[in-house]
Short mmCIF file of C-alpha atoms in Angstrom, two decimals:
data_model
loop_
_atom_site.label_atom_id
_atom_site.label_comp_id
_atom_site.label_asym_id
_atom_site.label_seq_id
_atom_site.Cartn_x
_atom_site.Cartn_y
_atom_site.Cartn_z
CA UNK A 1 0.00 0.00 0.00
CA UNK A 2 1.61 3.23 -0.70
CA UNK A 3 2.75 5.22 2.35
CA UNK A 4 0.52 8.10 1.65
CA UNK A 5 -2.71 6.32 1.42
CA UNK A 6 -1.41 3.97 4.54
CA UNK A 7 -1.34 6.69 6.67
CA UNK A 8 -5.37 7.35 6.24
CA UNK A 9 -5.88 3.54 6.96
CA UNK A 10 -8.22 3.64 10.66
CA UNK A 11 -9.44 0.61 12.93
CA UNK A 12 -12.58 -0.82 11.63
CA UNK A 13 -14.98 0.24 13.76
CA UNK A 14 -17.42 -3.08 13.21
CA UNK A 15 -14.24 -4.96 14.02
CA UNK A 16 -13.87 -2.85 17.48
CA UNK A 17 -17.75 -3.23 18.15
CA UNK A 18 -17.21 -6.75 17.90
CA UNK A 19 -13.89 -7.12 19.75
CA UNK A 20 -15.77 -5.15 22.61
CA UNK A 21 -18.33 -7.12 23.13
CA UNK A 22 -16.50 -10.75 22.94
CA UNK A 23 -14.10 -8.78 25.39
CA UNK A 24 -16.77 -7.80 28.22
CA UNK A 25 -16.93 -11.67 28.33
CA UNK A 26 -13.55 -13.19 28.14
CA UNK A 27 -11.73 -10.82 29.77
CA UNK A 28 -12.47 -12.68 32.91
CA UNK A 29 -10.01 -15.77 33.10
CA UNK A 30 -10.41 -16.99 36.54
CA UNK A 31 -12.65 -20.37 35.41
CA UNK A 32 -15.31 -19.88 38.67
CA UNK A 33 -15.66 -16.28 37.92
CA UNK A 34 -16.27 -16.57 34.22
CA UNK A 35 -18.73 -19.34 35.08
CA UNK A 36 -20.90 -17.07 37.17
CA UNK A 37 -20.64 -14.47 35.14
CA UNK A 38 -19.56 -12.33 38.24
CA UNK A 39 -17.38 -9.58 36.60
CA UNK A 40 -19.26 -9.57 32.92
CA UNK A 41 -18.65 -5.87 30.78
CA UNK A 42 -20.97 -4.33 28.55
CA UNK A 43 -20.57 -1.26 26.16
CA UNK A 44 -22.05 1.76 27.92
CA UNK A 45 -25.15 3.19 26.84
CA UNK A 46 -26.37 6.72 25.67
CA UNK A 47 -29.54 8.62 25.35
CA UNK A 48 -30.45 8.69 21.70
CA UNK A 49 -33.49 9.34 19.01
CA UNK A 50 -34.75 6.19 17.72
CA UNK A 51 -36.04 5.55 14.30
CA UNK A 52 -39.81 7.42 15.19
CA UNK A 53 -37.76 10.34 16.63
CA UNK A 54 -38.34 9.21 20.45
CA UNK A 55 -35.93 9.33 22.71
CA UNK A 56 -34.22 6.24 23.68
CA UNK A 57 -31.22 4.10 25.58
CA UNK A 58 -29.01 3.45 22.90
CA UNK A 59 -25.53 1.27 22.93
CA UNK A 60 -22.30 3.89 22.32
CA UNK A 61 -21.06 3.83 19.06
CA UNK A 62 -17.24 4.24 18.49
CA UNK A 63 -15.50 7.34 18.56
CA UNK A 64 -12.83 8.26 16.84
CA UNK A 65 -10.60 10.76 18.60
CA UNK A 66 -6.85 12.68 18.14
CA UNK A 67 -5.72 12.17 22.00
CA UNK A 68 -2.43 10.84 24.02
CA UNK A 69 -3.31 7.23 25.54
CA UNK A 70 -2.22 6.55 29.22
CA UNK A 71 1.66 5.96 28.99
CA UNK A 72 2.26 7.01 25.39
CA UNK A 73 4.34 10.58 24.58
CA UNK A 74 2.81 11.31 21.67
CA UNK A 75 -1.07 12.36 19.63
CA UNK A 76 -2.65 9.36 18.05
CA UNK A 77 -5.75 8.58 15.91
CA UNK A 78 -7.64 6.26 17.84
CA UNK A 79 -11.00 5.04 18.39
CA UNK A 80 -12.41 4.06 21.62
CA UNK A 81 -15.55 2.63 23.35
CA UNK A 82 -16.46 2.47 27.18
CA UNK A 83 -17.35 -0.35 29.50
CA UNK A 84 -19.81 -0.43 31.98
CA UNK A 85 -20.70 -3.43 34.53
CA UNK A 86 -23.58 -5.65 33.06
CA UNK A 87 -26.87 -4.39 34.62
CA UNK A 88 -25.08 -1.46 36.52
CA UNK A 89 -24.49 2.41 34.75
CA UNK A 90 -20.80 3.18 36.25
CA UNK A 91 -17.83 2.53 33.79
CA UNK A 92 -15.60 0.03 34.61
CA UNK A 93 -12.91 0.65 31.57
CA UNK A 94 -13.00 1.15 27.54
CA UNK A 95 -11.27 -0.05 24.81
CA UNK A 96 -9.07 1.68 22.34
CA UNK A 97 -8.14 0.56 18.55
CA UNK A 98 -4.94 2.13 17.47
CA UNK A 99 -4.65 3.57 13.74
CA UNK A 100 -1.04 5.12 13.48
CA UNK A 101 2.05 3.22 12.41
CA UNK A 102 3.28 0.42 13.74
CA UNK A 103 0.17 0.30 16.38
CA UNK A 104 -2.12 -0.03 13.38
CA UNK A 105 -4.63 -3.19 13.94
CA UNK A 106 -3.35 -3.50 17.83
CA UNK A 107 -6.52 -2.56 20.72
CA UNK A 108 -5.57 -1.67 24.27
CA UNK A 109 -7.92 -2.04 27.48
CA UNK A 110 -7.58 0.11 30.08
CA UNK A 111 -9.47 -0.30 33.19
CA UNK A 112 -11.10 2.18 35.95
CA UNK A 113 -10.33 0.75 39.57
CA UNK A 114 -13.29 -1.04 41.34
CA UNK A 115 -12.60 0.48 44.75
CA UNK A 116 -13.94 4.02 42.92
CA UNK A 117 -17.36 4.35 41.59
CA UNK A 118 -16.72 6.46 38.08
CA UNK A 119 -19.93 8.02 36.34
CA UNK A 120 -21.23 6.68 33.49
CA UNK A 121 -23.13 8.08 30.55
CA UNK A 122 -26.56 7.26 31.59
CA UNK A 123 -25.65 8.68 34.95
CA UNK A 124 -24.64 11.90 33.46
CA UNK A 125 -27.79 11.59 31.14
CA UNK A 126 -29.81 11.70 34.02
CA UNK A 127 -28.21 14.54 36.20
CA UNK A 128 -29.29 16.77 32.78
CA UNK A 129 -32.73 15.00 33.07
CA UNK A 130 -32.86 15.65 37.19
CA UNK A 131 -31.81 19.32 36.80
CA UNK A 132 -34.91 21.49 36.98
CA UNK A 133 -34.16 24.47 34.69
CA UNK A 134 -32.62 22.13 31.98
CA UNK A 135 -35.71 19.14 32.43
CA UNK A 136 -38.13 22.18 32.01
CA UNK A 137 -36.59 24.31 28.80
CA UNK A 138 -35.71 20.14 27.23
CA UNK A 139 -39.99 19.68 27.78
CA UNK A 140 -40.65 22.92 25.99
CA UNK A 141 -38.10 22.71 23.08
CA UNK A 142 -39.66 19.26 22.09
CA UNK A 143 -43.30 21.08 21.31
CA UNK A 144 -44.68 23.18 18.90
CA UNK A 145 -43.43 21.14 15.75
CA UNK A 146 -39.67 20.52 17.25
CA UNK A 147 -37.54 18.76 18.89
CA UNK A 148 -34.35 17.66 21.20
CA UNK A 149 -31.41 16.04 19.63
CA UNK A 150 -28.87 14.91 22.15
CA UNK A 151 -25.15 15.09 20.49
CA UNK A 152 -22.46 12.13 21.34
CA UNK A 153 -21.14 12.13 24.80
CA UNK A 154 -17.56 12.87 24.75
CA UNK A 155 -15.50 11.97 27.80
CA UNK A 156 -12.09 14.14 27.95
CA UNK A 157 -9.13 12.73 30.34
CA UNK A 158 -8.41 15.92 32.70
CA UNK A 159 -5.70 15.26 34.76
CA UNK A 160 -6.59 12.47 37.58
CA UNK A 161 -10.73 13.36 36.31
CA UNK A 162 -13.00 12.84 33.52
CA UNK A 163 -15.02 15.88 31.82
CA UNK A 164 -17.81 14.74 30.41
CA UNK A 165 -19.44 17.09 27.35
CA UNK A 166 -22.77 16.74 25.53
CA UNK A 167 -23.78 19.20 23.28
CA UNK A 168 -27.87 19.34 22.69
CA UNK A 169 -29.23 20.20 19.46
CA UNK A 170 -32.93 21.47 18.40
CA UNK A 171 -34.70 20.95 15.12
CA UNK A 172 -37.41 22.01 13.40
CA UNK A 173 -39.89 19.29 12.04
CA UNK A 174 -39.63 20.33 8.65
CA UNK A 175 -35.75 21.74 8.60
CA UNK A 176 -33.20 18.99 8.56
CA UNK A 177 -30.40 20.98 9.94
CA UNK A 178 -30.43 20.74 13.56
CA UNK A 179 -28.90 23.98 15.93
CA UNK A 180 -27.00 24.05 18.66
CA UNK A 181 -28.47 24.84 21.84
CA UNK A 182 -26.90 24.20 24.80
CA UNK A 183 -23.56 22.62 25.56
CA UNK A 184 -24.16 20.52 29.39
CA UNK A 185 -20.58 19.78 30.87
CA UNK A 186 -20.29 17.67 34.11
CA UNK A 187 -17.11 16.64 36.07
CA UNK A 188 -17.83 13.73 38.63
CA UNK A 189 -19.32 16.14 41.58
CA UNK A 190 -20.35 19.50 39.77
CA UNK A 191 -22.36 20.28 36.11
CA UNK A 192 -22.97 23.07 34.28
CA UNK A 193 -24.28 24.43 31.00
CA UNK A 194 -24.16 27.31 28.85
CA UNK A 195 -25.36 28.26 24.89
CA UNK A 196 -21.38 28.19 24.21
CA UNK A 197 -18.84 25.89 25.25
CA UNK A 198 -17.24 29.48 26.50
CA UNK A 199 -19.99 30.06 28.41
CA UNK A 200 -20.40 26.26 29.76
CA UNK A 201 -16.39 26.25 30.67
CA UNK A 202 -17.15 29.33 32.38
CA UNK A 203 -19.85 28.17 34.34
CA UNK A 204 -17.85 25.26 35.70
CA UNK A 205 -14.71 26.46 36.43
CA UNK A 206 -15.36 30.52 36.38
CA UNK A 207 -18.30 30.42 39.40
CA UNK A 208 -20.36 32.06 36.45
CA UNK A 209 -24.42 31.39 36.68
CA UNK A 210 -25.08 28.17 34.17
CA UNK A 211 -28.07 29.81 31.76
CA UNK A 212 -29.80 28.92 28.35
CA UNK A 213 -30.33 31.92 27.40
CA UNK A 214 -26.74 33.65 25.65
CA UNK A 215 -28.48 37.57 26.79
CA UNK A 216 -28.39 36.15 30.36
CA UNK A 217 -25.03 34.15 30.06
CA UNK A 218 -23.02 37.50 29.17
CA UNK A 219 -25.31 39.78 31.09
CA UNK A 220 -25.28 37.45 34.88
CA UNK A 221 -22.01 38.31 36.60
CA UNK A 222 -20.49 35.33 38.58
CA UNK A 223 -21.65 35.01 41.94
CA UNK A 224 -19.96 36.66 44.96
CA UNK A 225 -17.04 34.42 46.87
CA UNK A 226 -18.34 33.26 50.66
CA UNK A 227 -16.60 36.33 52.88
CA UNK A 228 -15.01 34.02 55.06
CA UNK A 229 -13.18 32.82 51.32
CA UNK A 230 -12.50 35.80 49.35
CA UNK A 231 -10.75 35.40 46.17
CA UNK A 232 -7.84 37.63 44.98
CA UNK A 233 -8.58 39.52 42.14
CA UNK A 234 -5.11 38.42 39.92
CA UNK A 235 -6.95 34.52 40.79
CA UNK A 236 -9.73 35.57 39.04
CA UNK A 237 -8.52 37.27 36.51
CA UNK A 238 -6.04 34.24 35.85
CA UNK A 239 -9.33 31.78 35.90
CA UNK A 240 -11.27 34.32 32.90
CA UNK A 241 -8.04 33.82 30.68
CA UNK A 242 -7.41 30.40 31.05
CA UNK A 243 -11.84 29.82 30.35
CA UNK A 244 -10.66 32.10 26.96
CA UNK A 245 -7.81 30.12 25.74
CA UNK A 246 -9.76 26.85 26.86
CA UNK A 247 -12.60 28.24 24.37
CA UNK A 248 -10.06 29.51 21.74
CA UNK A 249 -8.18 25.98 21.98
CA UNK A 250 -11.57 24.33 20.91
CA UNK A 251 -12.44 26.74 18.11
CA UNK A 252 -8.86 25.99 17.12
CA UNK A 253 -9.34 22.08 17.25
CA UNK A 254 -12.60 22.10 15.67
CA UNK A 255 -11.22 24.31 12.46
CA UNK A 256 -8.25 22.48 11.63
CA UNK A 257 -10.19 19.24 11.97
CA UNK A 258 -12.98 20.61 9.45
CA UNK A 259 -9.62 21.51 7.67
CA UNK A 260 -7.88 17.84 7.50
CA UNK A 261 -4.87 19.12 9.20
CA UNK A 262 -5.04 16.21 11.97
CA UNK A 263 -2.09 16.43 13.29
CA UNK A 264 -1.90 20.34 14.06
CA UNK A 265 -5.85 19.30 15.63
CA UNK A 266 -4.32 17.02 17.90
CA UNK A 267 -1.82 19.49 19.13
CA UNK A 268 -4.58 22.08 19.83
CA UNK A 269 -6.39 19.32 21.76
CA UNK A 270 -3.02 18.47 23.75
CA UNK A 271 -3.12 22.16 24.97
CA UNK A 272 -6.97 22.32 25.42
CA UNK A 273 -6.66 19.35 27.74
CA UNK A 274 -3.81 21.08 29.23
CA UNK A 275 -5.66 24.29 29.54
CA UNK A 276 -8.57 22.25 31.52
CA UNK A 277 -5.93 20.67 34.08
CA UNK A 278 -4.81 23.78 35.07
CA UNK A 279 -8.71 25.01 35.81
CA UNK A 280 -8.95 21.61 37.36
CA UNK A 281 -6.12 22.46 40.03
CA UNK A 282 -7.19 26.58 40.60
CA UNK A 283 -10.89 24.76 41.83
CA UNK A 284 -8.49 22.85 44.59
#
């Protein structure tokens, strides 16, 4: 094959759909445990539309993502798919098929510890679904000749935590482009949401109000630090610009994607993720 159409060659994702779920079987190899069927994996589910435009629990379908995988030094093209315990929500691990060079064709499992319960996508699913303000504006976007789309669930590795992002679409009965609405981001003990990833980031890491509307996202000013817990000015300050370049890395990822340029897009995501470890630690 020549080199320049081997490097476009990805992991089939039927093969990895397959491999997954032979895996959330056999990976158990002590005899008594695989008997009972005590430690058996499933893919993790998703809220999704089904075929009459109703929402619906859905198996995840593989992604394919530019990231660094646990213990490698470099940005890969890779496509992965979480685990979850049969009958229970919380992941338990996910599987990753490797695409570049010499990797091509190889999958590596990596696994969550069991001593730690780690949210899953259904769970996130239904902290949108239990929030009051988001339940209520989800209700009225899917009436009068509309309805809710929910985007992919994309989990993003943040240091020692996961940050989960969903974004939520709306369309029109008789348009079939769907809009963005809402972007819902959740880390494992807070959520927020804004009309912008901007204005989402900000909401979760900035002490910004979460809103739908973008008029009240740019208008609310974030809410006032405890007295007994002020916060310096310069710390604030520091927070705003690292929300911007969080948001600029995105818009940055997302164009050179659109673009082709892959490998520039998985540098921009190396310093977005970055960029949302060093939020993560100015929280602690």
């Amino acid at each position: 094959m020549p080199p320049d159409l081997r490097r476009h060659v990805r992991y089939p994702e039927l093969l990895l759909k397959l491999q997954a779920a032979v895996y959330g079987l056999y990976h158990m190899t002590n005899p008594e445990v695989f008997y009972n069927r005590e430690d058996l994996w499933t893919v993790a589910s998703e809220v999704g539309l089904s075929a009459n435009a109703e929402q619906t629990t859905q198996p995840m379908e593989p992604n394919f993502v530019l990231m660094k995988l646990p213990g490698e030094s470099g940005v890969e093209f890779a496509e992965i798919l979480p685990f979850t315990p049969a009958n229970r929500n919380n992941l338990i691990g996910w599987i990753a098929g490797r695409s570049d060079g010499a990797n091509y064709g190889k999958a590596v499992i990596y696994d969550f510890p069991k001593t730690k319960l780690v949210d899953g996508p259904l769970q996130i699913e239904a902290r949108i679904d239990q929030n009051a303000q988001l339940s209520g504006q989800l209700t009225l976007w899917n009436q009068q000749g509309s309805h809710v789309r929910r985007g992919a669930l994309l989990v993003i590795p943040s240091g020692r935590a996961l940050l989960y992002a969903e974004p939520i679409y709306l369309q029109a009965e008789r348009s079939p482009m769907p809009e963005l609405r809402l972007v819902v981001l959740a880390l494992q003990d807070r959520l927020a949401y804004g009309p912008t990833f901007e204005a989402a980031i900000a909401s979760l890491f900035g002490g910004a109000a979460s809103s739908i509307s973008p008029a009240a996202a740019s208008a609310q000013p974030a809410p006032a630090a405890p007295p007994s817990a002020p916060q310096p000015a310069s710390a604030v300050a520091d927070r705003n610009a690292l929300i911007a370049e969080a948001a600029k890395d995105l818009a940055d990822y997302q164009r050179l994607t659109a673009e082709g340029k892959l490998g520039e897009a998985g540098q921009k995501l190396e310093q977005l993720k970055r960029t949302l470890d060093r939020l993560n630690s100015s929280q602690k």
